[in-house]
Amino acid sequence: LYDDARRFAAGLKARGIAPGDRVGLFLPNVPIYVAAYYGAMMAGAVVVNFSPLYSVDELSQQVADSGTRVLVTVDVPELYATAEKVLAGSKLETLVVGELASMLPGLKKFAMKVLARSKIAKVAYGDAIVRWSGILDAGGSGLDAGAFTAIDPADLALLQYTGGTTGRPKGAMLGHAQLAMNAQQVAAINPFGDVSNEVFMGALPFFHVFANTSLLNHAMVTGGSIA
């Protein structure tokens, strides 16, 4: 995951993504979420979390509001169809599509490609719609030590949209220091003795702020695993 995050960061830079640019994640809990989340931050970009349950209108509104330039999703028909329509009708520049089958173990990968083709979207790859693997290939072996973007702790790291219960959803602005300190606070109250060998059940959705803190960043700080 660390190697993929570094390669994703380098791939974003190769496509002209600069510090402060917005990279959106329109993903369920899949391995590429982790690599995209941390890789975008390594490149100095700002991650924008989007619920994979969003409609075209909901996703379009938040893409426009946040100024998202790149959106990462998977080739699940429902998600891809929504993301493709948003790409066509907004200022979104690039759609990065991961192949769900490639994230599965051998037999499940084979079964999905052969027996469950209807669950794989027919992706129209081109200049604006690119493969996740293509972004990683463009990143080569990843960022060299001297190529990492200098991050100030106060720099914006994440735009996390509210639920909209009191009006239109608003993007809460979270900095690198805020995310880091919050994760360490959660890790400090972890009741287990050997947290590095802890396995978290990843039932909470990564795109939600609760899971982002108590699951994803928590596991990263402690060196735990997510199943």
Short mmCIF file of the C-alpha atoms (twelve columns), coordinates in Angstrom:
data_MODEL
# 
_entry.id   MODEL 
# 
loop_
_atom_site.group_PDB 
_atom_site.id 
_atom_site.type_symbol 
_atom_site.label_atom_id 
_atom_site.label_alt_id 
_atom_site.label_comp_id 
_atom_site.label_asym_id 
_atom_site.label_seq_id 
_atom_site.Cartn_x 
_atom_site.Cartn_y 
_atom_site.Cartn_z 
_atom_site.pdbx_PDB_model_num 
ATOM 1   C CA . LEU A 1   0.000   0.000   0.000   1 
ATOM 2   C CA . TYR A 2   2.859   2.363   0.802   1 
ATOM 3   C CA . ASP A 3   4.490   1.673   -2.563  1 
ATOM 4   C CA . ASP A 4   1.175   2.200   -4.361  1 
ATOM 5   C CA . ALA A 5   0.590   5.441   -2.441  1 
ATOM 6   C CA . ARG A 6   4.020   6.746   -3.493  1 
ATOM 7   C CA . ARG A 7   3.417   5.740   -7.115  1 
ATOM 8   C CA . PHE A 8   -0.044  7.333   -7.079  1 
ATOM 9   C CA . ALA A 9   1.473   10.542  -5.716  1 
ATOM 10  C CA . ALA A 10  4.085   10.549  -8.473  1 
ATOM 11  C CA . GLY A 11  1.419   9.717   -11.064 1 
ATOM 12  C CA . LEU A 12  -0.694  12.675  -9.936  1 
ATOM 13  C CA . LYS A 13  2.309   14.979  -10.235 1 
ATOM 14  C CA . ALA A 14  2.978   13.626  -13.724 1 
ATOM 15  C CA . ARG A 15  -0.584  14.664  -14.669 1 
ATOM 16  C CA . GLY A 16  -0.043  18.181  -13.376 1 
ATOM 17  C CA . ILE A 17  -1.705  17.904  -9.980  1 
ATOM 18  C CA . ALA A 18  -0.145  20.576  -7.773  1 
ATOM 19  C CA . PRO A 19  -0.209  21.151  -3.999  1 
ATOM 20  C CA . GLY A 20  -3.672  22.294  -2.943  1 
ATOM 21  C CA . ASP A 21  -5.456  20.694  -5.907  1 
ATOM 22  C CA . ARG A 22  -8.466  18.559  -5.015  1 
ATOM 23  C CA . VAL A 23  -8.481  14.781  -5.535  1 
ATOM 24  C CA . GLY A 24  -11.852 13.128  -4.913  1 
ATOM 25  C CA . LEU A 25  -12.474 9.561   -3.726  1 
ATOM 26  C CA . PHE A 26  -15.767 8.053   -4.888  1 
ATOM 27  C CA . LEU A 27  -15.044 4.629   -3.451  1 
ATOM 28  C CA . PRO A 28  -16.341 1.886   -1.164  1 
ATOM 29  C CA . ASN A 29  -13.901 0.153   1.220   1 
ATOM 30  C CA . VAL A 30  -11.360 -1.232  -1.264  1 
ATOM 31  C CA . PRO A 31  -7.537  -1.388  -1.097  1 
ATOM 32  C CA . ILE A 32  -7.032  1.421   -3.588  1 
ATOM 33  C CA . TYR A 33  -8.908  3.776   -1.265  1 
ATOM 34  C CA . VAL A 34  -6.006  3.598   1.193   1 
ATOM 35  C CA . ALA A 35  -3.343  4.134   -1.466  1 
ATOM 36  C CA . ALA A 36  -5.273  6.984   -3.098  1 
ATOM 37  C CA . TYR A 37  -6.014  8.701   0.224   1 
ATOM 38  C CA . TYR A 38  -2.428  8.786   1.470   1 
ATOM 39  C CA . GLY A 39  -0.911  9.121   -2.002  1 
ATOM 40  C CA . ALA A 40  -2.897  12.271  -2.756  1 
ATOM 41  C CA . MET A 41  -1.712  13.783  0.518   1 
ATOM 42  C CA . MET A 42  1.899   12.822  -0.266  1 
ATOM 43  C CA . ALA A 43  1.545   14.857  -3.459  1 
ATOM 44  C CA . GLY A 44  0.335   17.824  -1.416  1 
ATOM 45  C CA . ALA A 45  -3.181  17.511  -2.808  1 
ATOM 46  C CA . VAL A 46  -6.374  17.827  -0.769  1 
ATOM 47  C CA . VAL A 47  -8.501  14.690  -0.493  1 
ATOM 48  C CA . VAL A 48  -12.268 15.083  -0.907  1 
ATOM 49  C CA . ASN A 49  -14.399 12.198  0.350   1 
ATOM 50  C CA . PHE A 50  -17.601 11.396  -1.551  1 
ATOM 51  C CA . SER A 51  -20.178 8.808   -0.561  1 
ATOM 52  C CA . PRO A 52  -20.481 6.031   -3.178  1 
ATOM 53  C CA . LEU A 53  -24.255 6.281   -2.636  1 
ATOM 54  C CA . TYR A 54  -24.433 9.799   -4.090  1 
ATOM 55  C CA . SER A 55  -26.653 10.520  -7.055  1 
ATOM 56  C CA . VAL A 56  -25.331 12.359  -10.102 1 
ATOM 57  C CA . ASP A 57  -26.759 15.638  -8.815  1 
ATOM 58  C CA . GLU A 58  -25.285 15.213  -5.321  1 
ATOM 59  C CA . LEU A 59  -21.854 14.270  -6.623  1 
ATOM 60  C CA . SER A 60  -21.895 17.055  -9.237  1 
ATOM 61  C CA . GLN A 61  -22.713 19.667  -6.610  1 
ATOM 62  C CA . GLN A 62  -19.871 18.659  -4.316  1 
ATOM 63  C CA . VAL A 63  -17.365 18.246  -7.154  1 
ATOM 64  C CA . ALA A 64  -18.154 21.817  -8.221  1 
ATOM 65  C CA . ASP A 65  -18.159 23.172  -4.667  1 
ATOM 66  C CA . SER A 66  -14.793 21.601  -3.816  1 
ATOM 67  C CA . GLY A 67  -13.134 22.221  -7.179  1 
ATOM 68  C CA . THR A 68  -12.208 18.552  -7.562  1 
ATOM 69  C CA . ARG A 69  -9.916  17.942  -10.571 1 
ATOM 70  C CA . VAL A 70  -9.386  14.164  -10.299 1 
ATOM 71  C CA . LEU A 71  -11.921 11.570  -9.155  1 
ATOM 72  C CA . VAL A 72  -11.021 7.981   -8.235  1 
ATOM 73  C CA . THR A 73  -13.649 5.237   -8.482  1 
ATOM 74  C CA . VAL A 74  -14.011 1.542   -9.394  1 
ATOM 75  C CA . ASP A 75  -15.550 -0.304  -12.337 1 
ATOM 76  C CA . VAL A 76  -18.736 -1.172  -10.458 1 
ATOM 77  C CA . PRO A 77  -21.517 -0.276  -12.933 1 
ATOM 78  C CA . GLU A 78  -23.501 1.950   -10.562 1 
ATOM 79  C CA . LEU A 79  -20.476 3.958   -9.398  1 
ATOM 80  C CA . TYR A 80  -18.873 4.249   -12.798 1 
ATOM 81  C CA . ALA A 81  -22.103 5.356   -14.500 1 
ATOM 82  C CA . THR A 82  -22.552 8.146   -11.956 1 
ATOM 83  C CA . ALA A 83  -18.924 9.266   -12.144 1 
ATOM 84  C CA . GLU A 84  -18.926 9.219   -15.959 1 
ATOM 85  C CA . LYS A 85  -21.986 11.494  -16.073 1 
ATOM 86  C CA . VAL A 86  -20.383 13.900  -13.607 1 
ATOM 87  C CA . LEU A 87  -17.206 13.953  -15.709 1 
ATOM 88  C CA . ALA A 88  -19.241 14.853  -18.799 1 
ATOM 89  C CA . GLY A 89  -21.259 17.579  -17.086 1 
ATOM 90  C CA . SER A 90  -18.784 19.319  -14.796 1 
ATOM 91  C CA . LYS A 91  -15.299 20.812  -14.634 1 
ATOM 92  C CA . LEU A 92  -13.895 17.496  -13.408 1 
ATOM 93  C CA . GLU A 93  -10.838 16.772  -15.565 1 
ATOM 94  C CA . THR A 94  -9.847  13.165  -14.949 1 
ATOM 95  C CA . LEU A 95  -11.613 9.994   -13.855 1 
ATOM 96  C CA . VAL A 96  -9.333  7.252   -12.500 1 
ATOM 97  C CA . VAL A 97  -10.954 3.807   -12.524 1 
ATOM 98  C CA . GLY A 98  -9.726  0.846   -10.509 1 
ATOM 99  C CA . GLU A 99  -10.589 -2.709  -11.533 1 
ATOM 100 C CA . LEU A 100 -12.433 -4.422  -8.686  1 
ATOM 101 C CA . ALA A 101 -11.496 -7.902  -9.935  1 
ATOM 102 C CA . SER A 102 -7.792  -7.094  -9.653  1 
ATOM 103 C CA . MET A 103 -8.253  -6.485  -5.909  1 
ATOM 104 C CA . LEU A 104 -9.668  -9.970  -5.282  1 
ATOM 105 C CA . PRO A 105 -7.829  -13.262 -4.547  1 
ATOM 106 C CA . GLY A 106 -7.109  -15.569 -7.493  1 
ATOM 107 C CA . LEU A 107 -10.245 -17.713 -7.653  1 
ATOM 108 C CA . LYS A 108 -12.599 -14.815 -6.908  1 
ATOM 109 C CA . LYS A 109 -10.844 -12.704 -9.515  1 
ATOM 110 C CA . PHE A 110 -11.334 -15.441 -12.119 1 
ATOM 111 C CA . ALA A 111 -14.975 -15.985 -11.109 1 
ATOM 112 C CA . MET A 112 -15.791 -12.306 -11.358 1 
ATOM 113 C CA . LYS A 113 -14.231 -11.887 -14.783 1 
ATOM 114 C CA . VAL A 114 -15.819 -15.042 -16.196 1 
ATOM 115 C CA . LEU A 115 -19.090 -15.563 -14.336 1 
ATOM 116 C CA . ALA A 116 -20.041 -12.076 -13.191 1 
ATOM 117 C CA . ARG A 117 -19.272 -9.885  -16.176 1 
ATOM 118 C CA . SER A 118 -22.510 -7.964  -15.656 1 
ATOM 119 C CA . LYS A 119 -21.028 -6.642  -12.420 1 
ATOM 120 C CA . ILE A 120 -18.104 -5.076  -14.296 1 
ATOM 121 C CA . ALA A 121 -18.704 -1.747  -16.026 1 
ATOM 122 C CA . LYS A 122 -17.670 -1.255  -19.640 1 
ATOM 123 C CA . VAL A 123 -15.280 1.630   -19.139 1 
ATOM 124 C CA . ALA A 124 -14.633 4.051   -22.011 1 
ATOM 125 C CA . TYR A 125 -10.931 4.591   -21.373 1 
ATOM 126 C CA . GLY A 126 -9.303  7.558   -23.075 1 
ATOM 127 C CA . ASP A 127 -7.572  10.832  -22.305 1 
ATOM 128 C CA . ALA A 128 -9.975  11.798  -19.506 1 
ATOM 129 C CA . ILE A 129 -10.790 8.289   -18.189 1 
ATOM 130 C CA . VAL A 130 -7.688  6.358   -17.165 1 
ATOM 131 C CA . ARG A 131 -6.900  3.124   -15.391 1 
ATOM 132 C CA . TRP A 132 -5.718  3.098   -11.789 1 
ATOM 133 C CA . SER A 133 -2.851  0.870   -12.935 1 
ATOM 134 C CA . GLY A 134 -2.013  3.446   -15.607 1 
ATOM 135 C CA . ILE A 135 -1.636  6.197   -13.005 1 
ATOM 136 C CA . LEU A 136 0.655   3.934   -10.973 1 
ATOM 137 C CA . ASP A 137 2.703   3.077   -14.063 1 
ATOM 138 C CA . ALA A 138 3.084   6.789   -14.807 1 
ATOM 139 C CA . GLY A 139 4.405   7.175   -11.273 1 
ATOM 140 C CA . GLY A 140 7.153   4.630   -11.893 1 
ATOM 141 C CA . SER A 141 8.810   3.456   -8.699  1 
ATOM 142 C CA . GLY A 142 7.249   6.303   -6.719  1 
ATOM 143 C CA . LEU A 143 8.424   9.627   -5.418  1 
ATOM 144 C CA . ASP A 144 12.103  9.972   -4.640  1 
ATOM 145 C CA . ALA A 145 12.906  11.216  -1.164  1 
ATOM 146 C CA . GLY A 146 13.719  14.668  -2.504  1 
ATOM 147 C CA . ALA A 147 10.539  14.856  -4.574  1 
ATOM 148 C CA . PHE A 148 8.056   14.765  -1.705  1 
ATOM 149 C CA . THR A 149 6.034   17.923  -1.389  1 
ATOM 150 C CA . ALA A 150 6.906   19.851  1.752   1 
ATOM 151 C CA . ILE A 151 3.833   19.712  3.983   1 
ATOM 152 C CA . ASP A 152 3.158   22.322  6.621   1 
ATOM 153 C CA . PRO A 153 1.155   20.871  9.547   1 
ATOM 154 C CA . ALA A 154 -1.408  23.620  9.026   1 
ATOM 155 C CA . ASP A 155 -1.893  22.785  5.329   1 
ATOM 156 C CA . LEU A 156 -5.338  21.608  4.262   1 
ATOM 157 C CA . ALA A 157 -5.419  17.820  3.928   1 
ATOM 158 C CA . LEU A 158 -9.077  16.787  3.712   1 
ATOM 159 C CA . LEU A 159 -12.451 18.233  2.770   1 
ATOM 160 C CA . GLN A 160 -15.063 16.200  4.604   1 
ATOM 161 C CA . TYR A 161 -18.637 17.060  3.667   1 
ATOM 162 C CA . THR A 162 -21.338 17.213  6.311   1 
ATOM 163 C CA . GLY A 163 -24.533 15.196  6.022   1 
ATOM 164 C CA . GLY A 164 -26.705 18.153  5.043   1 
ATOM 165 C CA . THR A 165 -29.277 17.704  7.809   1 
ATOM 166 C CA . THR A 166 -29.337 21.475  8.434   1 
ATOM 167 C CA . GLY A 167 -29.101 22.580  4.795   1 
ATOM 168 C CA . ARG A 168 -26.766 21.996  1.877   1 
ATOM 169 C CA . PRO A 169 -23.705 19.868  2.843   1 
ATOM 170 C CA . LYS A 170 -20.627 21.911  3.711   1 
ATOM 171 C CA . GLY A 171 -17.002 20.885  3.305   1 
ATOM 172 C CA . ALA A 172 -15.314 20.800  6.718   1 
ATOM 173 C CA . MET A 173 -11.656 21.818  6.302   1 
ATOM 174 C CA . LEU A 174 -9.256  19.482  8.120   1 
ATOM 175 C CA . GLY A 175 -5.497  20.041  8.232   1 
ATOM 176 C CA . HIS A 176 -2.646  17.530  8.390   1 
ATOM 177 C CA . ALA A 177 -1.932  18.345  12.053  1 
ATOM 178 C CA . GLN A 178 -5.596  17.941  12.996  1 
ATOM 179 C CA . LEU A 179 -5.842  14.500  11.376  1 
ATOM 180 C CA . ALA A 180 -2.515  13.368  12.844  1 
ATOM 181 C CA . MET A 181 -3.280  14.515  16.388  1 
ATOM 182 C CA . ASN A 182 -6.816  13.105  16.299  1 
ATOM 183 C CA . ALA A 183 -5.498  9.705   15.186  1 
ATOM 184 C CA . GLN A 184 -2.917  9.719   17.982  1 
ATOM 185 C CA . GLN A 185 -5.594  10.623  20.521  1 
ATOM 186 C CA . VAL A 186 -7.701  7.659   19.403  1 
ATOM 187 C CA . ALA A 187 -4.649  5.374   19.492  1 
ATOM 188 C CA . ALA A 188 -3.849  6.568   23.025  1 
ATOM 189 C CA . ILE A 189 -7.151  5.200   24.358  1 
ATOM 190 C CA . ASN A 190 -6.904  1.889   22.473  1 
ATOM 191 C CA . PRO A 191 -7.611  -0.696  25.213  1 
ATOM 192 C CA . PHE A 192 -5.507  -3.500  23.704  1 
ATOM 193 C CA . GLY A 193 -1.977  -4.235  24.855  1 
ATOM 194 C CA . ASP A 194 -0.371  -5.125  21.516  1 
ATOM 195 C CA . VAL A 195 -2.004  -2.694  19.108  1 
ATOM 196 C CA . SER A 196 0.438   -3.410  16.260  1 
ATOM 197 C CA . ASN A 197 -1.046  -6.909  15.969  1 
ATOM 198 C CA . GLU A 198 -4.626  -5.734  16.208  1 
ATOM 199 C CA . VAL A 199 -6.978  -6.483  13.310  1 
ATOM 200 C CA . PHE A 200 -9.811  -3.991  12.845  1 
ATOM 201 C CA . MET A 201 -13.052 -5.144  11.260  1 
ATOM 202 C CA . GLY A 202 -13.446 -2.628  8.444   1 
ATOM 203 C CA . ALA A 203 -17.251 -2.452  8.521   1 
ATOM 204 C CA . LEU A 204 -17.376 1.330   8.783   1 
ATOM 205 C CA . PRO A 205 -17.169 3.208   5.443   1 
ATOM 206 C CA . PHE A 206 -13.787 4.898   4.935   1 
ATOM 207 C CA . PHE A 207 -15.409 7.946   3.335   1 
ATOM 208 C CA . HIS A 208 -17.167 8.782   6.627   1 
ATOM 209 C CA . VAL A 209 -15.312 10.955  9.136   1 
ATOM 210 C CA . PHE A 210 -15.831 8.475   12.004  1 
ATOM 211 C CA . ALA A 211 -14.151 5.622   10.148  1 
ATOM 212 C CA . ASN A 212 -11.493 7.993   8.829   1 
ATOM 213 C CA . THR A 213 -10.400 8.725   12.395  1 
ATOM 214 C CA . SER A 214 -11.190 5.612   14.416  1 
ATOM 215 C CA . LEU A 215 -10.395 3.029   11.744  1 
ATOM 216 C CA . LEU A 216 -8.187  4.198   8.859   1 
ATOM 217 C CA . ASN A 217 -5.867  6.739   10.491  1 
ATOM 218 C CA . HIS A 218 -5.953  4.821   13.781  1 
ATOM 219 C CA . ALA A 219 -4.674  1.659   12.092  1 
ATOM 220 C CA . MET A 220 -2.013  3.667   10.287  1 
ATOM 221 C CA . VAL A 221 -0.710  5.201   13.538  1 
ATOM 222 C CA . THR A 222 -0.604  1.894   15.445  1 
ATOM 223 C CA . GLY A 223 0.527   -0.349  12.597  1 
ATOM 224 C CA . GLY A 224 -2.597  -2.463  12.908  1 
ATOM 225 C CA . SER A 225 -4.436  -4.234  10.085  1 
ATOM 226 C CA . ILE A 226 -7.879  -3.745  8.583   1 
ATOM 227 C CA . ALA A 227 -9.898  -6.775  7.478   1 
# 
